[in-house]
Amino acid sequence: MTDVTTPETGSLEARPTRASRPPARPGSRSTAPGSRPRRRRSAESRRRVVALTMLAPALAGLVIFFAYPLVASIFYSFTRYNQLQEPEFVGLLNYRFLFTQDPQIWPAVLNTLWFVVILVPVRIVCGLLVAGLLSRAKTATGFWRTLFYLPALVPPVASVVAFVFLFNPGTGPVNQILRLFGIDGPLWFNDPAWSKPSLVIMGVWVMGDIMIIFLASLLDVPRDLYEAASLDGANGVQQVRHITLPTIAPVIGFAAVTGVIAALQYFTEAAVASGVASGKATIGGGTAAQLGYPGTSLLTYTELLYQHGFANFQFGYASAMAVVLFVITAVVLVFTMRRISVFRPEADQ
């Protein structure tokens, strides 16, 4: 007990000291200094468990359909494997043959790069132009938007078969219309010089997927920016350069990155066009008149990979090709995202 003089009465009062205070009852909560951090850590642990539980399906799909196939491909790329016998370790033999001895690899690489350099920019520019026209349409806007978007819903195989028929050099309606104007049309899919441009024309026809994204971004540009620019005397070209393009730059960057990835994996359209134009409607080893017909103009990297893996049963060599494609795609993706300013931090722009 201690004696304390109170200011109200000036008298001495006896107050219990800390040691003489009654002990806490057994059922009361502890107020120890370390109890609150422990409760906080427990709450954070529960939140992590809930988050991991919600992410479990996506993580399982990532492991099953991406991580495991990637690791398996890397392993099989160092083996000779045909799915009938046990894998035989051969070291870097598959990679050595890929880079130095395969006579078809470089035409396939050049054709794939051609689609990356030509097809992707053409689709982006045409999609942006059509989206710009549709954003300024005053009447029947729903009809025109539907009309330009519908080709994107057509399956790729059906689109290729239809275009091979339309561009048939002998009976196709395109060359027949050109003859009415005294023009001898080219051989299109039967000519090595025109086979890839024909696929680019078809790629522009099915550009509705990126066109609708560009249209949404253009409609989202604030109108007051254009009004302010008009009051300052800016013409249409200056408004597009200084307002429209900077505002939708992230969307253009997204279209460029996804387009490059798709072009590096360009397979269905080239393979089907090659088979149908050569007179065969199926794809695979021994079914087409020539792989990449006409000549090797439509032979892409993924088509050659498919040929080695699923037609010739050279799964070890096909796995090596897949690993190289994955590395190249990752490098191109990182380079593209670094070069496009919208993917860089603002301090670096």
Coordinates of C-alpha atoms in Angstrom, one line a residue:
M1 CA 0.0 0.0 0.0
T2 CA 1.2 3.6 -0.8
D3 CA 0.0 6.9 0.7
V4 CA -1.0 9.4 -2.0
T5 CA -2.2 13.0 -1.3
T6 CA -5.2 13.9 -3.4
P7 CA -5.5 17.4 -4.8
E8 CA -9.2 17.6 -3.9
T9 CA -9.0 17.0 -0.2
G10 CA -5.3 17.3 0.5
S11 CA -5.6 14.1 2.6
L12 CA -3.7 11.0 2.4
E13 CA -5.3 8.0 0.6
A14 CA -4.1 4.4 0.6
R15 CA -3.9 2.9 -2.9
P16 CA -2.8 -0.6 -3.7
T17 CA 0.5 -1.1 -5.4
R18 CA 1.0 -3.1 -8.6
A19 CA 2.2 -6.1 -6.6
S20 CA -0.8 -6.1 -4.3
R21 CA -3.5 -5.9 -7.1
P22 CA -5.8 -8.9 -7.2
P23 CA -4.8 -11.5 -9.8
A24 CA -6.8 -11.9 -12.9
R25 CA -9.6 -14.4 -12.8
P26 CA -9.0 -17.7 -14.6
G27 CA -11.7 -17.1 -17.3
S28 CA -10.7 -13.6 -18.2
R29 CA -8.9 -12.6 -21.5
S30 CA -5.1 -12.1 -21.4
T31 CA -3.9 -8.6 -22.2
A32 CA -0.3 -9.6 -22.5
P33 CA 1.7 -7.4 -25.0
G34 CA 2.4 -10.4 -27.3
S35 CA -1.2 -11.6 -27.7
R36 CA -2.2 -8.9 -30.2
P37 CA 0.6 -9.7 -32.7
R38 CA -0.2 -13.3 -32.4
R39 CA -3.9 -12.7 -33.3
R40 CA -2.8 -10.5 -36.2
R41 CA -0.5 -13.2 -37.5
S42 CA -3.3 -15.8 -37.1
A43 CA -5.7 -13.6 -39.1
E44 CA -3.1 -13.1 -41.9
S45 CA -2.6 -16.9 -42.0
R46 CA -6.3 -17.4 -42.4
R47 CA -6.5 -14.9 -45.2
R48 CA -3.6 -16.6 -47.0
V49 CA -5.3 -20.0 -46.7
V50 CA -8.6 -18.5 -48.1
A51 CA -6.7 -16.9 -51.0
L52 CA -4.8 -20.1 -51.8
T53 CA -8.1 -22.1 -51.7
M54 CA -9.7 -19.7 -54.2
L55 CA -6.6 -19.8 -56.4
A56 CA -6.3 -23.6 -56.2
P57 CA -8.1 -24.4 -59.5
A58 CA -6.1 -21.9 -61.5
L59 CA -2.8 -23.0 -59.9
A60 CA -3.7 -26.7 -60.6
G61 CA -4.4 -25.9 -64.2
L62 CA -1.2 -23.9 -64.5
V63 CA 0.8 -26.8 -63.1
I64 CA -0.9 -29.5 -65.1
F65 CA -1.3 -27.8 -68.5
F66 CA 1.8 -25.5 -68.5
A67 CA 4.5 -26.4 -65.9
Y68 CA 4.5 -30.1 -66.3
P69 CA 4.4 -30.1 -70.2
L70 CA 7.2 -27.5 -70.2
V71 CA 9.4 -29.6 -67.9
A72 CA 8.5 -32.8 -69.8
S73 CA 9.4 -31.1 -73.1
I74 CA 12.8 -30.0 -71.8
F75 CA 13.5 -33.5 -70.6
Y76 CA 12.4 -35.2 -73.9
S77 CA 14.4 -32.7 -75.9
F78 CA 17.6 -34.4 -74.8
T79 CA 16.3 -37.9 -75.8
R80 CA 15.4 -40.0 -78.8
Y81 CA 11.7 -40.9 -78.1
N82 CA 8.9 -42.3 -80.4
Q83 CA 6.4 -43.2 -77.7
L84 CA 6.9 -46.9 -78.5
Q85 CA 10.2 -47.4 -76.8
E86 CA 11.8 -45.9 -73.7
P87 CA 13.4 -42.5 -74.1
E88 CA 17.1 -42.8 -75.0
F89 CA 19.3 -39.9 -73.8
V90 CA 21.2 -38.3 -76.7
G91 CA 22.4 -35.1 -75.1
L92 CA 22.4 -32.1 -77.5
L93 CA 22.0 -34.1 -80.6
N94 CA 18.5 -32.9 -81.3
Y95 CA 19.6 -29.2 -80.9
R96 CA 22.6 -29.8 -83.1
F97 CA 20.5 -31.2 -85.9
L98 CA 18.0 -28.4 -85.4
F99 CA 20.5 -25.6 -85.9
T100 CA 22.9 -27.2 -88.4
Q101 CA 21.4 -30.1 -90.3
D102 CA 17.7 -29.8 -90.8
P103 CA 17.2 -28.5 -94.4
Q104 CA 13.6 -27.4 -93.7
I105 CA 14.1 -25.4 -90.5
W106 CA 15.3 -22.1 -92.1
P107 CA 12.5 -21.8 -94.7
A108 CA 10.1 -22.4 -91.9
V109 CA 11.7 -19.8 -89.7
L110 CA 11.7 -17.2 -92.5
N111 CA 8.1 -17.8 -93.3
T112 CA 7.1 -17.5 -89.6
L113 CA 9.1 -14.2 -89.3
W114 CA 7.3 -13.0 -92.5
F115 CA 4.0 -13.4 -90.8
V116 CA 5.2 -11.6 -87.7
V117 CA 6.6 -8.6 -89.6
I118 CA 3.8 -8.3 -92.2
L119 CA 0.6 -9.9 -90.9
V120 CA 0.6 -8.4 -87.4
P121 CA 1.1 -4.7 -88.4
V122 CA -1.4 -5.0 -91.3
R123 CA -4.1 -6.4 -89.0
I124 CA -3.5 -3.7 -86.4
V125 CA -3.6 -0.8 -88.9
C126 CA -6.7 -2.1 -90.8
G127 CA -8.5 -2.9 -87.5
L128 CA -7.7 0.6 -86.2
L129 CA -8.9 2.3 -89.4
V130 CA -12.2 0.3 -89.5
A131 CA -12.7 1.0 -85.8
G132 CA -12.1 4.7 -86.4
L133 CA -14.7 4.7 -89.2
L134 CA -17.3 2.8 -87.1
S135 CA -16.8 5.2 -84.1
R136 CA -17.9 8.1 -86.3
A137 CA -20.8 6.3 -87.9
K138 CA -24.1 8.1 -87.4
T139 CA -26.7 5.7 -88.7
A140 CA -27.0 1.9 -88.6
T141 CA -24.0 1.6 -86.3
G142 CA -25.1 -1.7 -84.9
F143 CA -25.5 -3.2 -88.4
W144 CA -22.0 -2.1 -89.5
R145 CA -20.3 -3.2 -86.3
T146 CA -22.0 -6.6 -86.6
L147 CA -21.0 -6.9 -90.2
F148 CA -17.3 -6.3 -89.6
Y149 CA -17.2 -8.5 -86.5
L150 CA -19.0 -11.6 -87.9
P151 CA -16.0 -12.9 -89.9
A152 CA -14.1 -13.3 -86.6
L153 CA -16.7 -15.9 -85.5
V154 CA -16.1 -18.1 -88.5
P155 CA -13.8 -21.1 -87.6
P156 CA -10.3 -20.8 -89.0
V157 CA -10.5 -24.0 -91.1
A158 CA -13.8 -22.9 -92.7
S159 CA -12.3 -19.4 -93.4
V160 CA -9.3 -20.9 -95.2
V161 CA -11.3 -23.4 -97.3
A162 CA -13.6 -20.6 -98.4
F163 CA -10.7 -18.3 -99.3
V164 CA -9.0 -21.1 -101.3
F165 CA -12.2 -21.5 -103.2
L166 CA -12.6 -17.7 -103.8
F167 CA -9.0 -17.3 -104.9
N168 CA -9.0 -20.4 -107.1
P169 CA -7.0 -19.3 -110.2
G170 CA -9.3 -21.2 -112.6
T171 CA -12.8 -21.1 -111.2
G172 CA -12.6 -18.7 -108.3
P173 CA -14.9 -15.7 -108.4
V174 CA -12.1 -13.3 -107.6
N175 CA -10.1 -14.0 -110.8
Q176 CA -13.4 -14.1 -112.8
I177 CA -14.2 -10.6 -111.6
L178 CA -10.7 -9.4 -112.4
R179 CA -11.1 -10.8 -116.0
L180 CA -14.1 -8.5 -116.5
F181 CA -11.7 -5.6 -116.1
G182 CA -9.0 -7.2 -118.4
I183 CA -6.8 -8.2 -115.5
D184 CA -5.2 -11.7 -115.4
G185 CA -5.3 -12.6 -111.7
P186 CA -2.4 -14.4 -110.1
L187 CA -2.4 -18.0 -109.0
W188 CA -2.9 -16.9 -105.3
F189 CA -2.5 -20.0 -103.1
N190 CA -0.8 -22.0 -105.9
D191 CA 1.9 -19.4 -106.4
P192 CA 4.8 -19.1 -103.9
A193 CA 4.9 -15.4 -104.4
W194 CA 1.2 -14.9 -103.6
S195 CA 0.4 -17.6 -101.1
K196 CA 1.5 -15.6 -98.0
P197 CA -0.2 -12.4 -99.2
S198 CA -3.4 -14.4 -99.7
L199 CA -3.3 -15.4 -96.1
V200 CA -2.7 -11.8 -95.1
I201 CA -5.8 -10.8 -97.0
M202 CA -7.7 -13.5 -95.1
G203 CA -6.2 -12.2 -91.9
V204 CA -7.6 -8.7 -92.6
W205 CA -11.0 -10.2 -93.3
V206 CA -11.1 -11.8 -89.9
M207 CA -9.8 -8.8 -88.0
G208 CA -13.0 -8.4 -86.0
D209 CA -11.4 -9.6 -82.8
I210 CA -9.0 -6.7 -82.6
M211 CA -11.3 -4.2 -84.3
I212 CA -13.9 -4.5 -81.6
I213 CA -11.2 -3.9 -78.9
F214 CA -10.0 -0.8 -80.8
L215 CA -13.6 0.4 -81.2
A216 CA -14.3 0.2 -77.5
S217 CA -11.1 2.1 -76.7
L218 CA -11.9 4.8 -79.2
L219 CA -15.4 5.3 -77.8
D220 CA -13.8 5.6 -74.4
V221 CA -11.6 8.6 -75.3
P222 CA -13.1 11.7 -73.6
R223 CA -14.9 14.0 -76.0
D224 CA -13.9 17.1 -74.2
L225 CA -10.3 16.6 -75.2
Y226 CA -11.3 16.8 -78.9
E227 CA -13.4 19.9 -78.2
A228 CA -10.5 21.6 -76.3
A229 CA -8.1 20.8 -79.2
S230 CA -10.6 22.2 -81.8
L231 CA -10.8 25.4 -79.8
D232 CA -7.0 25.6 -79.9
G233 CA -7.0 25.2 -83.7
A234 CA -5.9 21.6 -83.9
N235 CA -6.9 19.8 -87.1
G236 CA -8.1 16.2 -87.5
V237 CA -4.6 14.8 -88.0
Q238 CA -3.2 16.6 -85.0
Q239 CA -6.0 15.4 -82.8
V240 CA -5.4 11.8 -83.9
R241 CA -1.6 12.2 -83.3
H242 CA -1.7 14.0 -79.9
I243 CA -5.0 12.7 -78.4
T244 CA -6.3 9.5 -80.0
L245 CA -3.1 7.5 -80.3
P246 CA -1.6 8.4 -76.9
T247 CA -4.9 7.6 -75.2
I248 CA -5.4 4.1 -76.8
A249 CA -1.6 3.3 -76.8
P250 CA -2.1 0.5 -74.1
V251 CA -4.7 -1.2 -76.3
I252 CA -2.4 -0.9 -79.4
G253 CA 0.5 -2.4 -77.3
F254 CA -1.8 -5.3 -76.2
A255 CA -2.8 -6.0 -79.8
A256 CA 0.9 -6.0 -80.9
V257 CA 2.1 -8.3 -78.1
T258 CA -0.7 -10.8 -78.6
G259 CA -0.4 -10.6 -82.4
V260 CA 3.3 -11.4 -82.2
I261 CA 2.7 -14.4 -80.0
A262 CA 0.0 -15.7 -82.3
A263 CA 2.1 -15.2 -85.4
L264 CA 5.0 -17.1 -83.9
Q265 CA 2.6 -20.0 -83.4
Y266 CA 0.9 -19.6 -86.8
F267 CA -0.2 -23.1 -87.8
T268 CA -3.9 -23.8 -88.7
E269 CA -4.4 -21.3 -91.6
A270 CA -1.1 -22.1 -93.3
A271 CA -1.4 -25.9 -92.9
V272 CA -5.0 -26.0 -94.1
A273 CA -4.3 -23.7 -97.1
S274 CA -1.3 -25.8 -98.1
G275 CA -3.3 -29.0 -98.0
V276 CA -6.4 -27.7 -99.7
A277 CA -4.5 -25.8 -102.4
S278 CA -2.5 -28.9 -103.2
G279 CA -5.7 -31.0 -103.7
K280 CA -5.6 -32.7 -100.3
A281 CA -8.1 -31.9 -97.6
T282 CA -6.2 -33.5 -94.7
I283 CA -3.0 -32.6 -92.8
G284 CA -0.2 -34.8 -91.8
G285 CA 2.8 -36.8 -93.1
G286 CA 2.2 -38.3 -96.5
T287 CA -1.3 -36.8 -97.0
A288 CA -0.3 -33.5 -98.7
A289 CA 1.4 -33.2 -102.0
Q290 CA 4.2 -31.3 -100.5
L291 CA 4.7 -29.9 -97.0
G292 CA 4.3 -26.1 -97.1
Y293 CA 2.8 -26.1 -100.7
P294 CA 3.4 -24.3 -102.9
G295 CA 7.1 -25.0 -102.6
T296 CA 7.9 -24.2 -99.0
S297 CA 6.2 -20.8 -99.0
L298 CA 3.5 -21.8 -96.4
L299 CA 5.8 -24.0 -94.2
T300 CA 5.8 -22.4 -90.8
Y301 CA 7.8 -23.4 -87.7
T302 CA 4.9 -24.9 -85.9
E303 CA 3.8 -26.9 -89.0
L304 CA 7.2 -28.4 -89.2
L305 CA 7.1 -29.2 -85.5
Y306 CA 3.7 -30.9 -86.0
Q307 CA 5.2 -32.9 -88.9
H308 CA 8.1 -34.2 -86.9
G309 CA 6.1 -34.9 -83.7
F310 CA 2.8 -36.3 -84.9
A311 CA 3.6 -37.6 -88.4
N312 CA 7.1 -38.9 -88.0
F313 CA 6.9 -39.7 -84.3
Q314 CA 10.1 -37.9 -83.6
F315 CA 9.0 -36.6 -80.2
G316 CA 12.4 -35.9 -78.9
Y317 CA 13.3 -33.7 -81.9
A318 CA 9.8 -32.0 -81.8
S319 CA 10.3 -31.3 -78.0
A320 CA 13.6 -29.6 -78.8
M321 CA 11.8 -27.5 -81.4
A322 CA 9.1 -26.6 -78.9
V323 CA 11.7 -25.6 -76.3
V324 CA 13.4 -23.3 -78.8
L325 CA 10.1 -21.8 -79.8
F326 CA 9.3 -21.1 -76.2
V327 CA 12.6 -19.4 -75.6
I328 CA 12.3 -17.3 -78.7
T329 CA 8.7 -16.3 -77.9
A330 CA 9.8 -15.3 -74.4
V331 CA 12.7 -13.2 -75.7
V332 CA 10.6 -11.5 -78.3
L333 CA 7.8 -10.8 -75.8
V334 CA 10.3 -9.2 -73.3
F335 CA 11.9 -7.2 -76.1
T336 CA 8.5 -6.0 -77.4
M337 CA 7.2 -5.0 -74.0
R338 CA 10.5 -3.1 -73.3
R339 CA 10.3 -1.3 -76.7
I340 CA 6.6 -0.3 -76.3
S341 CA 6.4 2.7 -74.0
V342 CA 3.1 1.7 -72.4
F343 CA 4.6 -1.3 -70.8
R344 CA 7.5 0.7 -69.2
P345 CA 7.4 2.6 -65.9
E346 CA 6.5 6.2 -66.2
A347 CA 9.9 7.3 -65.0
D348 CA 11.5 5.4 -67.9
Q349 CA 9.2 6.8 -70.6

